[in-house]
């Protein structure tokens, strides 16, 4: 069965303090690794898709990377508006998206 | 481009009552999904449609949940009778195709069963 595990569950950063969120996955025949941002009371908002090990994607202060076993979401010099829950999901041979439980990020002034 | 539309946004019902949620996917998206997200957890797939056919409903509690997608566009998810543990956000999502394509989510329908 496909599994996606995210760590840490919660993370508090000071504004400008860079860090990384981890997503480890066990998916047979990975077809895509996705990162979403979810704000309270909202649906998940798509950030990135990664397809193969070594791939990297960037958007503003966020950079997602992928290895054969895990993905990282690096946050450089975060701002309070980056506070949200970050969800990782993977899809394998069955084309079913399996989500992790998310990392709740809080960036303080 | 309009996003995935869902209604109602919020619903409070008593246990054993019924409720229905509606979803209109992004125009041109053939694949439609219903996910259940319980507070503090990641979304869990309930059912996936390709056009108006069911692709995966393995995690749909079929004794109380049903879903349909008539004419391959809008979809309705129904719960009858509701249980306390059905309290969750019901997220509709859509994508252009089945295979590893980006999935876009609606704002969700928040259900509280009391």
JSON list of C-alpha atoms in Angstrom, two decimals:
[
{"chain": "A", "resi": 1, "resn": "UNK", "atom": "CA", "xyz": [0.00, 0.00, 0.00]},
{"chain": "A", "resi": 2, "resn": "UNK", "atom": "CA", "xyz": [1.27, 3.49, -0.88]},
{"chain": "A", "resi": 3, "resn": "UNK", "atom": "CA", "xyz": [2.39, 5.60, 2.08]},
{"chain": "A", "resi": 4, "resn": "UNK", "atom": "CA", "xyz": [3.41, 9.22, 2.48]},
{"chain": "A", "resi": 5, "resn": "UNK", "atom": "CA", "xyz": [4.88, 10.50, 5.75]},
{"chain": "A", "resi": 6, "resn": "UNK", "atom": "CA", "xyz": [5.59, 14.15, 6.50]},
{"chain": "A", "resi": 7, "resn": "UNK", "atom": "CA", "xyz": [7.77, 15.67, 9.18]},
{"chain": "A", "resi": 8, "resn": "UNK", "atom": "CA", "xyz": [7.76, 17.64, 11.33]},
{"chain": "A", "resi": 9, "resn": "UNK", "atom": "CA", "xyz": [4.05, 17.81, 12.16]},
{"chain": "A", "resi": 10, "resn": "UNK", "atom": "CA", "xyz": [4.43, 21.46, 13.15]},
{"chain": "A", "resi": 11, "resn": "UNK", "atom": "CA", "xyz": [7.19, 24.02, 12.70]},
{"chain": "A", "resi": 12, "resn": "UNK", "atom": "CA", "xyz": [7.60, 27.51, 14.13]},
{"chain": "A", "resi": 13, "resn": "UNK", "atom": "CA", "xyz": [10.08, 29.81, 12.45]},
{"chain": "A", "resi": 14, "resn": "UNK", "atom": "CA", "xyz": [11.11, 33.38, 12.92]},
{"chain": "A", "resi": 15, "resn": "UNK", "atom": "CA", "xyz": [10.77, 35.60, 9.88]},
{"chain": "A", "resi": 16, "resn": "UNK", "atom": "CA", "xyz": [13.89, 35.12, 7.74]},
{"chain": "A", "resi": 17, "resn": "UNK", "atom": "CA", "xyz": [14.82, 31.79, 9.35]},
{"chain": "A", "resi": 18, "resn": "UNK", "atom": "CA", "xyz": [15.19, 29.25, 6.53]},
{"chain": "A", "resi": 19, "resn": "UNK", "atom": "CA", "xyz": [14.21, 25.60, 7.01]},
{"chain": "A", "resi": 20, "resn": "UNK", "atom": "CA", "xyz": [13.07, 22.44, 5.22]},
{"chain": "A", "resi": 21, "resn": "UNK", "atom": "CA", "xyz": [10.00, 20.23, 5.37]},
{"chain": "A", "resi": 22, "resn": "UNK", "atom": "CA", "xyz": [10.37, 16.52, 4.71]},
{"chain": "A", "resi": 23, "resn": "UNK", "atom": "CA", "xyz": [8.14, 14.11, 2.82]},
{"chain": "A", "resi": 24, "resn": "UNK", "atom": "CA", "xyz": [9.14, 10.45, 2.65]},
{"chain": "A", "resi": 25, "resn": "UNK", "atom": "CA", "xyz": [7.18, 8.14, 0.40]},
{"chain": "A", "resi": 26, "resn": "UNK", "atom": "CA", "xyz": [6.71, 4.48, -0.34]},
{"chain": "A", "resi": 27, "resn": "UNK", "atom": "CA", "xyz": [4.99, 4.29, -3.69]},
{"chain": "A", "resi": 28, "resn": "UNK", "atom": "CA", "xyz": [5.42, 1.61, -6.30]},
{"chain": "A", "resi": 29, "resn": "UNK", "atom": "CA", "xyz": [6.16, 3.15, -9.68]},
{"chain": "A", "resi": 30, "resn": "UNK", "atom": "CA", "xyz": [6.09, 6.81, -8.67]},
{"chain": "A", "resi": 31, "resn": "UNK", "atom": "CA", "xyz": [4.40, 8.87, -11.35]},
{"chain": "A", "resi": 32, "resn": "UNK", "atom": "CA", "xyz": [4.35, 12.20, -9.55]},
{"chain": "A", "resi": 33, "resn": "UNK", "atom": "CA", "xyz": [5.14, 13.87, -6.22]},
{"chain": "A", "resi": 34, "resn": "UNK", "atom": "CA", "xyz": [3.00, 16.91, -5.44]},
{"chain": "A", "resi": 35, "resn": "UNK", "atom": "CA", "xyz": [3.24, 19.74, -2.94]},
{"chain": "A", "resi": 36, "resn": "UNK", "atom": "CA", "xyz": [0.18, 21.72, -1.92]},
{"chain": "A", "resi": 37, "resn": "UNK", "atom": "CA", "xyz": [-0.37, 24.64, 0.43]},
{"chain": "A", "resi": 38, "resn": "UNK", "atom": "CA", "xyz": [-3.54, 24.72, 2.53]},
{"chain": "A", "resi": 39, "resn": "UNK", "atom": "CA", "xyz": [-4.74, 27.79, 4.42]},
{"chain": "A", "resi": 40, "resn": "UNK", "atom": "CA", "xyz": [-7.33, 27.46, 7.20]},
{"chain": "A", "resi": 41, "resn": "UNK", "atom": "CA", "xyz": [-10.82, 27.06, 5.77]},
{"chain": "A", "resi": 42, "resn": "UNK", "atom": "CA", "xyz": [-9.57, 26.63, 2.22]},
{"chain": "A", "resi": 43, "resn": "UNK", "atom": "CA", "xyz": [-8.92, 23.78, -0.17]},
{"chain": "A", "resi": 44, "resn": "UNK", "atom": "CA", "xyz": [-5.35, 22.73, -1.01]},
{"chain": "A", "resi": 45, "resn": "UNK", "atom": "CA", "xyz": [-3.58, 25.05, -3.47]},
{"chain": "A", "resi": 46, "resn": "UNK", "atom": "CA", "xyz": [-1.21, 23.43, -5.95]},
{"chain": "A", "resi": 47, "resn": "UNK", "atom": "CA", "xyz": [2.46, 24.39, -5.65]},
{"chain": "A", "resi": 48, "resn": "UNK", "atom": "CA", "xyz": [4.70, 21.89, -7.47]},
{"chain": "A", "resi": 49, "resn": "UNK", "atom": "CA", "xyz": [4.83, 18.56, -9.27]},
{"chain": "A", "resi": 50, "resn": "UNK", "atom": "CA", "xyz": [8.07, 16.55, -9.38]},
{"chain": "A", "resi": 51, "resn": "UNK", "atom": "CA", "xyz": [8.39, 13.49, -11.59]},
{"chain": "A", "resi": 52, "resn": "UNK", "atom": "CA", "xyz": [11.89, 12.06, -11.22]},
{"chain": "A", "resi": 53, "resn": "UNK", "atom": "CA", "xyz": [14.77, 11.92, -8.75]},
{"chain": "A", "resi": 54, "resn": "UNK", "atom": "CA", "xyz": [17.06, 14.92, -9.02]},
{"chain": "A", "resi": 55, "resn": "UNK", "atom": "CA", "xyz": [14.32, 17.23, -10.22]},
{"chain": "A", "resi": 56, "resn": "UNK", "atom": "CA", "xyz": [13.94, 20.63, -8.55]},
{"chain": "A", "resi": 57, "resn": "UNK", "atom": "CA", "xyz": [11.30, 23.32, -8.87]},
{"chain": "A", "resi": 58, "resn": "UNK", "atom": "CA", "xyz": [11.21, 26.86, -7.43]},
{"chain": "A", "resi": 59, "resn": "UNK", "atom": "CA", "xyz": [8.56, 29.43, -6.76]},
{"chain": "A", "resi": 60, "resn": "UNK", "atom": "CA", "xyz": [9.38, 32.62, -4.86]},
{"chain": "A", "resi": 61, "resn": "UNK", "atom": "CA", "xyz": [10.78, 31.54, -1.48]},
{"chain": "A", "resi": 62, "resn": "UNK", "atom": "CA", "xyz": [9.95, 27.86, -2.00]},
{"chain": "A", "resi": 63, "resn": "UNK", "atom": "CA", "xyz": [12.05, 25.15, -3.62]},
{"chain": "A", "resi": 64, "resn": "UNK", "atom": "CA", "xyz": [10.99, 21.51, -3.92]},
{"chain": "A", "resi": 65, "resn": "UNK", "atom": "CA", "xyz": [13.48, 18.69, -4.50]},
{"chain": "A", "resi": 66, "resn": "UNK", "atom": "CA", "xyz": [13.03, 14.95, -5.06]},
{"chain": "A", "resi": 67, "resn": "UNK", "atom": "CA", "xyz": [15.13, 11.87, -4.37]},
{"chain": "A", "resi": 68, "resn": "UNK", "atom": "CA", "xyz": [14.21, 8.21, -4.79]},
{"chain": "A", "resi": 69, "resn": "UNK", "atom": "CA", "xyz": [12.80, 8.03, -1.25]},
{"chain": "A", "resi": 70, "resn": "UNK", "atom": "CA", "xyz": [11.87, 11.54, -0.20]},
{"chain": "A", "resi": 71, "resn": "UNK", "atom": "CA", "xyz": [11.09, 15.09, -1.15]},
{"chain": "A", "resi": 72, "resn": "UNK", "atom": "CA", "xyz": [12.01, 18.31, 0.58]},
{"chain": "A", "resi": 73, "resn": "UNK", "atom": "CA", "xyz": [10.31, 21.66, 0.54]},
{"chain": "A", "resi": 74, "resn": "UNK", "atom": "CA", "xyz": [12.90, 24.30, 1.32]},
{"chain": "A", "resi": 75, "resn": "UNK", "atom": "CA", "xyz": [11.68, 27.65, 2.56]},
{"chain": "A", "resi": 76, "resn": "UNK", "atom": "CA", "xyz": [14.21, 30.48, 2.25]},
{"chain": "A", "resi": 77, "resn": "UNK", "atom": "CA", "xyz": [13.81, 33.61, 4.36]},
{"chain": "A", "resi": 78, "resn": "UNK", "atom": "CA", "xyz": [10.13, 32.92, 5.16]},
{"chain": "A", "resi": 79, "resn": "UNK", "atom": "CA", "xyz": [7.59, 35.65, 5.81]},
{"chain": "A", "resi": 80, "resn": "UNK", "atom": "CA", "xyz": [4.47, 35.52, 8.01]},
{"chain": "A", "resi": 81, "resn": "UNK", "atom": "CA", "xyz": [2.33, 35.09, 4.88]},
{"chain": "A", "resi": 82, "resn": "UNK", "atom": "CA", "xyz": [4.03, 31.72, 4.28]},
{"chain": "A", "resi": 83, "resn": "UNK", "atom": "CA", "xyz": [2.23, 30.39, 7.36]},
{"chain": "A", "resi": 84, "resn": "UNK", "atom": "CA", "xyz": [0.00, 27.51, 6.26]},
{"chain": "A", "resi": 85, "resn": "UNK", "atom": "CA", "xyz": [-0.20, 23.73, 6.23]},
{"chain": "A", "resi": 86, "resn": "UNK", "atom": "CA", "xyz": [1.99, 22.17, 3.53]},
{"chain": "A", "resi": 87, "resn": "UNK", "atom": "CA", "xyz": [0.73, 18.88, 2.14]},
{"chain": "A", "resi": 88, "resn": "UNK", "atom": "CA", "xyz": [2.75, 16.34, 0.21]},
{"chain": "A", "resi": 89, "resn": "UNK", "atom": "CA", "xyz": [1.08, 13.74, -2.02]},
{"chain": "A", "resi": 90, "resn": "UNK", "atom": "CA", "xyz": [2.26, 11.00, -4.35]},
{"chain": "A", "resi": 91, "resn": "UNK", "atom": "CA", "xyz": [0.72, 9.01, -7.13]},
{"chain": "A", "resi": 92, "resn": "UNK", "atom": "CA", "xyz": [1.97, 5.64, -8.28]},
{"chain": "A", "resi": 93, "resn": "UNK", "atom": "CA", "xyz": [0.99, 2.90, -10.66]},
{"chain": "A", "resi": 94, "resn": "UNK", "atom": "CA", "xyz": [-2.64, 2.97, -9.55]},
{"chain": "A", "resi": 95, "resn": "UNK", "atom": "CA", "xyz": [-2.96, 6.69, -10.39]},
{"chain": "A", "resi": 96, "resn": "UNK", "atom": "CA", "xyz": [-4.34, 7.32, -6.93]},
{"chain": "A", "resi": 97, "resn": "UNK", "atom": "CA", "xyz": [-3.10, 10.39, -5.03]},
{"chain": "A", "resi": 98, "resn": "UNK", "atom": "CA", "xyz": [-2.02, 9.51, -1.49]},
{"chain": "A", "resi": 99, "resn": "UNK", "atom": "CA", "xyz": [-1.57, 12.43, 0.89]},
{"chain": "A", "resi": 100, "resn": "UNK", "atom": "CA", "xyz": [0.56, 12.85, 4.00]},
{"chain": "A", "resi": 101, "resn": "UNK", "atom": "CA", "xyz": [-0.89, 14.47, 7.10]},
{"chain": "A", "resi": 102, "resn": "UNK", "atom": "CA", "xyz": [0.86, 17.78, 6.45]},
{"chain": "A", "resi": 103, "resn": "UNK", "atom": "CA", "xyz": [3.29, 20.11, 8.19]},
{"chain": "A", "resi": 104, "resn": "UNK", "atom": "CA", "xyz": [1.73, 23.09, 9.92]},
{"chain": "A", "resi": 105, "resn": "UNK", "atom": "CA", "xyz": [4.11, 26.04, 9.45]},
{"chain": "A", "resi": 106, "resn": "UNK", "atom": "CA", "xyz": [3.91, 29.19, 11.53]},
{"chain": "A", "resi": 107, "resn": "UNK", "atom": "CA", "xyz": [6.22, 32.09, 10.69]},
{"chain": "A", "resi": 108, "resn": "UNK", "atom": "CA", "xyz": [6.46, 34.77, 13.36]},
{"chain": "A", "resi": 109, "resn": "UNK", "atom": "CA", "xyz": [7.68, 38.36, 13.18]},
{"chain": "B", "resi": 1, "resn": "UNK", "atom": "CA", "xyz": [-10.04, 30.40, -15.68]},
{"chain": "B", "resi": 2, "resn": "UNK", "atom": "CA", "xyz": [-12.71, 29.58, -13.12]},
{"chain": "B", "resi": 3, "resn": "UNK", "atom": "CA", "xyz": [-11.73, 27.12, -10.41]},
{"chain": "B", "resi": 4, "resn": "UNK", "atom": "CA", "xyz": [-13.56, 24.14, -8.95]},
{"chain": "B", "resi": 5, "resn": "UNK", "atom": "CA", "xyz": [-16.88, 25.30, -7.52]},
{"chain": "B", "resi": 6, "resn": "UNK", "atom": "CA", "xyz": [-18.51, 23.62, -4.53]},
{"chain": "B", "resi": 7, "resn": "UNK", "atom": "CA", "xyz": [-21.68, 24.17, -2.53]},
{"chain": "B", "resi": 8, "resn": "UNK", "atom": "CA", "xyz": [-22.80, 24.48, 0.13]},
{"chain": "B", "resi": 9, "resn": "UNK", "atom": "CA", "xyz": [-19.69, 25.73, 1.94]},
{"chain": "B", "resi": 10, "resn": "UNK", "atom": "CA", "xyz": [-21.01, 24.83, 5.38]},
{"chain": "B", "resi": 11, "resn": "UNK", "atom": "CA", "xyz": [-23.64, 22.42, 6.61]},
{"chain": "B", "resi": 12, "resn": "UNK", "atom": "CA", "xyz": [-24.70, 21.31, 10.08]},
{"chain": "B", "resi": 13, "resn": "UNK", "atom": "CA", "xyz": [-27.03, 18.31, 10.34]},
{"chain": "B", "resi": 14, "resn": "UNK", "atom": "CA", "xyz": [-28.15, 15.87, 12.99]},
{"chain": "B", "resi": 15, "resn": "UNK", "atom": "CA", "xyz": [-27.00, 12.26, 12.89]},
{"chain": "B", "resi": 16, "resn": "UNK", "atom": "CA", "xyz": [-29.14, 10.01, 10.74]},
{"chain": "B", "resi": 17, "resn": "UNK", "atom": "CA", "xyz": [-30.13, 12.94, 8.51]},
{"chain": "B", "resi": 18, "resn": "UNK", "atom": "CA", "xyz": [-29.03, 13.19, 4.89]},
{"chain": "B", "resi": 19, "resn": "UNK", "atom": "CA", "xyz": [-26.92, 15.78, 3.09]},
{"chain": "B", "resi": 20, "resn": "UNK", "atom": "CA", "xyz": [-25.82, 16.40, -0.49]},
{"chain": "B", "resi": 21, "resn": "UNK", "atom": "CA", "xyz": [-22.83, 18.31, -1.83]},
{"chain": "B", "resi": 22, "resn": "UNK", "atom": "CA", "xyz": [-22.47, 19.65, -5.35]},
{"chain": "B", "resi": 23, "resn": "UNK", "atom": "CA", "xyz": [-19.35, 20.18, -7.43]},
{"chain": "B", "resi": 24, "resn": "UNK", "atom": "CA", "xyz": [-18.65, 21.83, -10.77]},
{"chain": "B", "resi": 25, "resn": "UNK", "atom": "CA", "xyz": [-15.12, 21.05, -12.02]},
{"chain": "B", "resi": 26, "resn": "UNK", "atom": "CA", "xyz": [-12.81, 23.22, -14.09]},
{"chain": "B", "resi": 27, "resn": "UNK", "atom": "CA", "xyz": [-14.03, 23.39, -17.67]},
{"chain": "B", "resi": 28, "resn": "UNK", "atom": "CA", "xyz": [-12.49, 20.69, -19.83]},
{"chain": "B", "resi": 29, "resn": "UNK", "atom": "CA", "xyz": [-11.34, 18.52, -16.92]},
{"chain": "B", "resi": 30, "resn": "UNK", "atom": "CA", "xyz": [-12.35, 14.93, -17.55]},
{"chain": "B", "resi": 31, "resn": "UNK", "atom": "CA", "xyz": [-11.38, 13.54, -14.16]},
{"chain": "B", "resi": 32, "resn": "UNK", "atom": "CA", "xyz": [-13.27, 14.48, -11.01]},
{"chain": "B", "resi": 33, "resn": "UNK", "atom": "CA", "xyz": [-12.47, 13.45, -7.44]},
{"chain": "B", "resi": 34, "resn": "UNK", "atom": "CA", "xyz": [-14.17, 13.61, -4.07]},
{"chain": "B", "resi": 35, "resn": "UNK", "atom": "CA", "xyz": [-11.88, 13.65, -1.05]},
{"chain": "B", "resi": 36, "resn": "UNK", "atom": "CA", "xyz": [-12.70, 13.57, 2.65]},
{"chain": "B", "resi": 37, "resn": "UNK", "atom": "CA", "xyz": [-10.45, 15.56, 4.98]},
{"chain": "B", "resi": 38, "resn": "UNK", "atom": "CA", "xyz": [-10.86, 15.06, 8.71]},
{"chain": "B", "resi": 39, "resn": "UNK", "atom": "CA", "xyz": [-9.38, 17.78, 10.91]},
{"chain": "B", "resi": 40, "resn": "UNK", "atom": "CA", "xyz": [-5.62, 17.35, 11.29]},
{"chain": "B", "resi": 41, "resn": "UNK", "atom": "CA", "xyz": [-5.35, 14.75, 8.54]},
{"chain": "B", "resi": 42, "resn": "UNK", "atom": "CA", "xyz": [-4.52, 14.76, 4.86]},
{"chain": "B", "resi": 43, "resn": "UNK", "atom": "CA", "xyz": [-7.29, 14.35, 2.28]},
{"chain": "B", "resi": 44, "resn": "UNK", "atom": "CA", "xyz": [-8.45, 10.79, 1.62]},
{"chain": "B", "resi": 45, "resn": "UNK", "atom": "CA", "xyz": [-9.86, 9.80, -1.76]},
{"chain": "B", "resi": 46, "resn": "UNK", "atom": "CA", "xyz": [-13.49, 8.70, -1.66]},
{"chain": "B", "resi": 47, "resn": "UNK", "atom": "CA", "xyz": [-14.28, 8.36, -5.35]},
{"chain": "B", "resi": 48, "resn": "UNK", "atom": "CA", "xyz": [-12.73, 9.17, -8.73]},
{"chain": "B", "resi": 49, "resn": "UNK", "atom": "CA", "xyz": [-14.66, 9.66, -11.98]},
{"chain": "B", "resi": 50, "resn": "UNK", "atom": "CA", "xyz": [-13.30, 9.63, -15.49]},
{"chain": "B", "resi": 51, "resn": "UNK", "atom": "CA", "xyz": [-15.96, 11.51, -17.49]},
{"chain": "B", "resi": 52, "resn": "UNK", "atom": "CA", "xyz": [-19.13, 9.95, -16.05]},
{"chain": "B", "resi": 53, "resn": "UNK", "atom": "CA", "xyz": [-17.64, 6.55, -15.23]},
{"chain": "B", "resi": 54, "resn": "UNK", "atom": "CA", "xyz": [-16.30, 5.49, -11.82]},
{"chain": "B", "resi": 55, "resn": "UNK", "atom": "CA", "xyz": [-12.56, 4.71, -11.83]},
{"chain": "B", "resi": 56, "resn": "UNK", "atom": "CA", "xyz": [-11.99, 4.11, -8.11]},
{"chain": "B", "resi": 57, "resn": "UNK", "atom": "CA", "xyz": [-14.50, 3.98, -5.27]},
{"chain": "B", "resi": 58, "resn": "UNK", "atom": "CA", "xyz": [-12.64, 1.50, -3.08]},
{"chain": "B", "resi": 59, "resn": "UNK", "atom": "CA", "xyz": [-12.67, 3.81, -0.03]},
{"chain": "B", "resi": 60, "resn": "UNK", "atom": "CA", "xyz": [-16.24, 5.03, -0.37]},
{"chain": "B", "resi": 61, "resn": "UNK", "atom": "CA", "xyz": [-18.48, 3.72, 2.47]},
{"chain": "B", "resi": 62, "resn": "UNK", "atom": "CA", "xyz": [-21.13, 2.51, 0.08]},
{"chain": "B", "resi": 63, "resn": "UNK", "atom": "CA", "xyz": [-23.68, 1.71, 2.78]},
{"chain": "B", "resi": 64, "resn": "UNK", "atom": "CA", "xyz": [-24.15, 5.44, 3.38]},
{"chain": "B", "resi": 65, "resn": "UNK", "atom": "CA", "xyz": [-22.25, 7.39, 0.72]},
{"chain": "B", "resi": 66, "resn": "UNK", "atom": "CA", "xyz": [-23.17, 7.69, -2.94]},
{"chain": "B", "resi": 67, "resn": "UNK", "atom": "CA", "xyz": [-21.90, 9.87, -5.76]},
{"chain": "B", "resi": 68, "resn": "UNK", "atom": "CA", "xyz": [-22.83, 10.47, -9.33]},
{"chain": "B", "resi": 69, "resn": "UNK", "atom": "CA", "xyz": [-21.52, 12.49, -12.22]},
{"chain": "B", "resi": 70, "resn": "UNK", "atom": "CA", "xyz": [-24.21, 12.92, -14.81]},
{"chain": "B", "resi": 71, "resn": "UNK", "atom": "CA", "xyz": [-23.21, 14.02, -18.32]},
{"chain": "B", "resi": 72, "resn": "UNK", "atom": "CA", "xyz": [-19.54, 13.94, -17.29]},
{"chain": "B", "resi": 73, "resn": "UNK", "atom": "CA", "xyz": [-19.52, 17.44, -15.79]},
{"chain": "B", "resi": 74, "resn": "UNK", "atom": "CA", "xyz": [-21.14, 18.28, -12.43]},
{"chain": "B", "resi": 75, "resn": "UNK", "atom": "CA", "xyz": [-21.11, 15.81, -9.58]},
{"chain": "B", "resi": 76, "resn": "UNK", "atom": "CA", "xyz": [-23.11, 15.24, -6.41]},
{"chain": "B", "resi": 77, "resn": "UNK", "atom": "CA", "xyz": [-21.95, 13.45, -3.26]},
{"chain": "B", "resi": 78, "resn": "UNK", "atom": "CA", "xyz": [-24.66, 12.26, -0.88]},
{"chain": "B", "resi": 79, "resn": "UNK", "atom": "CA", "xyz": [-24.48, 10.93, 2.66]},
{"chain": "B", "resi": 80, "resn": "UNK", "atom": "CA", "xyz": [-27.48, 9.09, 4.08]},
{"chain": "B", "resi": 81, "resn": "UNK", "atom": "CA", "xyz": [-27.77, 8.49, 6.99]},
{"chain": "B", "resi": 82, "resn": "UNK", "atom": "CA", "xyz": [-24.99, 10.65, 8.41]},
{"chain": "B", "resi": 83, "resn": "UNK", "atom": "CA", "xyz": [-22.91, 9.55, 11.41]},
{"chain": "B", "resi": 84, "resn": "UNK", "atom": "CA", "xyz": [-20.93, 11.69, 13.83]},
{"chain": "B", "resi": 85, "resn": "UNK", "atom": "CA", "xyz": [-17.65, 10.46, 12.30]},
{"chain": "B", "resi": 86, "resn": "UNK", "atom": "CA", "xyz": [-18.67, 11.91, 8.93]},
{"chain": "B", "resi": 87, "resn": "UNK", "atom": "CA", "xyz": [-17.87, 15.39, 10.26]},
{"chain": "B", "resi": 88, "resn": "UNK", "atom": "CA", "xyz": [-15.15, 16.55, 7.88]},
{"chain": "B", "resi": 89, "resn": "UNK", "atom": "CA", "xyz": [-14.41, 18.75, 4.90]},
{"chain": "B", "resi": 90, "resn": "UNK", "atom": "CA", "xyz": [-15.50, 17.26, 1.60]},
{"chain": "B", "resi": 91, "resn": "UNK", "atom": "CA", "xyz": [-13.18, 18.42, -1.14]},
{"chain": "B", "resi": 92, "resn": "UNK", "atom": "CA", "xyz": [-13.98, 18.19, -4.81]},
{"chain": "B", "resi": 93, "resn": "UNK", "atom": "CA", "xyz": [-11.07, 18.26, -7.24]},
{"chain": "B", "resi": 94, "resn": "UNK", "atom": "CA", "xyz": [-10.50, 17.90, -10.96]},
{"chain": "B", "resi": 95, "resn": "UNK", "atom": "CA", "xyz": [-7.73, 17.25, -13.44]},
{"chain": "B", "resi": 96, "resn": "UNK", "atom": "CA", "xyz": [-7.40, 17.09, -17.20]},
{"chain": "B", "resi": 97, "resn": "UNK", "atom": "CA", "xyz": [-6.53, 13.40, -17.28]},
{"chain": "B", "resi": 98, "resn": "UNK", "atom": "CA", "xyz": [-6.04, 10.42, -15.02]},
{"chain": "B", "resi": 99, "resn": "UNK", "atom": "CA", "xyz": [-2.30, 9.96, -15.18]},
{"chain": "B", "resi": 100, "resn": "UNK", "atom": "CA", "xyz": [-0.21, 12.00, -12.75]},
{"chain": "B", "resi": 101, "resn": "UNK", "atom": "CA", "xyz": [-1.78, 15.22, -13.92]},
{"chain": "B", "resi": 102, "resn": "UNK", "atom": "CA", "xyz": [-2.06, 18.20, -11.60]},
{"chain": "B", "resi": 103, "resn": "UNK", "atom": "CA", "xyz": [-5.19, 18.01, -9.46]},
{"chain": "B", "resi": 104, "resn": "UNK", "atom": "CA", "xyz": [-6.94, 21.28, -8.57]},
{"chain": "B", "resi": 105, "resn": "UNK", "atom": "CA", "xyz": [-9.14, 21.51, -5.50]},
{"chain": "B", "resi": 106, "resn": "UNK", "atom": "CA", "xyz": [-12.23, 23.47, -4.62]},
{"chain": "B", "resi": 107, "resn": "UNK", "atom": "CA", "xyz": [-12.67, 25.35, -1.33]},
{"chain": "B", "resi": 108, "resn": "UNK", "atom": "CA", "xyz": [-14.47, 22.41, 0.25]},
{"chain": "B", "resi": 109, "resn": "UNK", "atom": "CA", "xyz": [-17.82, 21.76, 1.91]},
{"chain": "B", "resi": 110, "resn": "UNK", "atom": "CA", "xyz": [-17.58, 21.69, 5.69]},
{"chain": "B", "resi": 111, "resn": "UNK", "atom": "CA", "xyz": [-19.91, 19.17, 7.32]},
{"chain": "B", "resi": 112, "resn": "UNK", "atom": "CA", "xyz": [-20.66, 19.02, 11.03]},
{"chain": "B", "resi": 113, "resn": "UNK", "atom": "CA", "xyz": [-22.83, 16.15, 12.24]},
{"chain": "B", "resi": 114, "resn": "UNK", "atom": "CA", "xyz": [-24.29, 16.67, 15.74]}
]
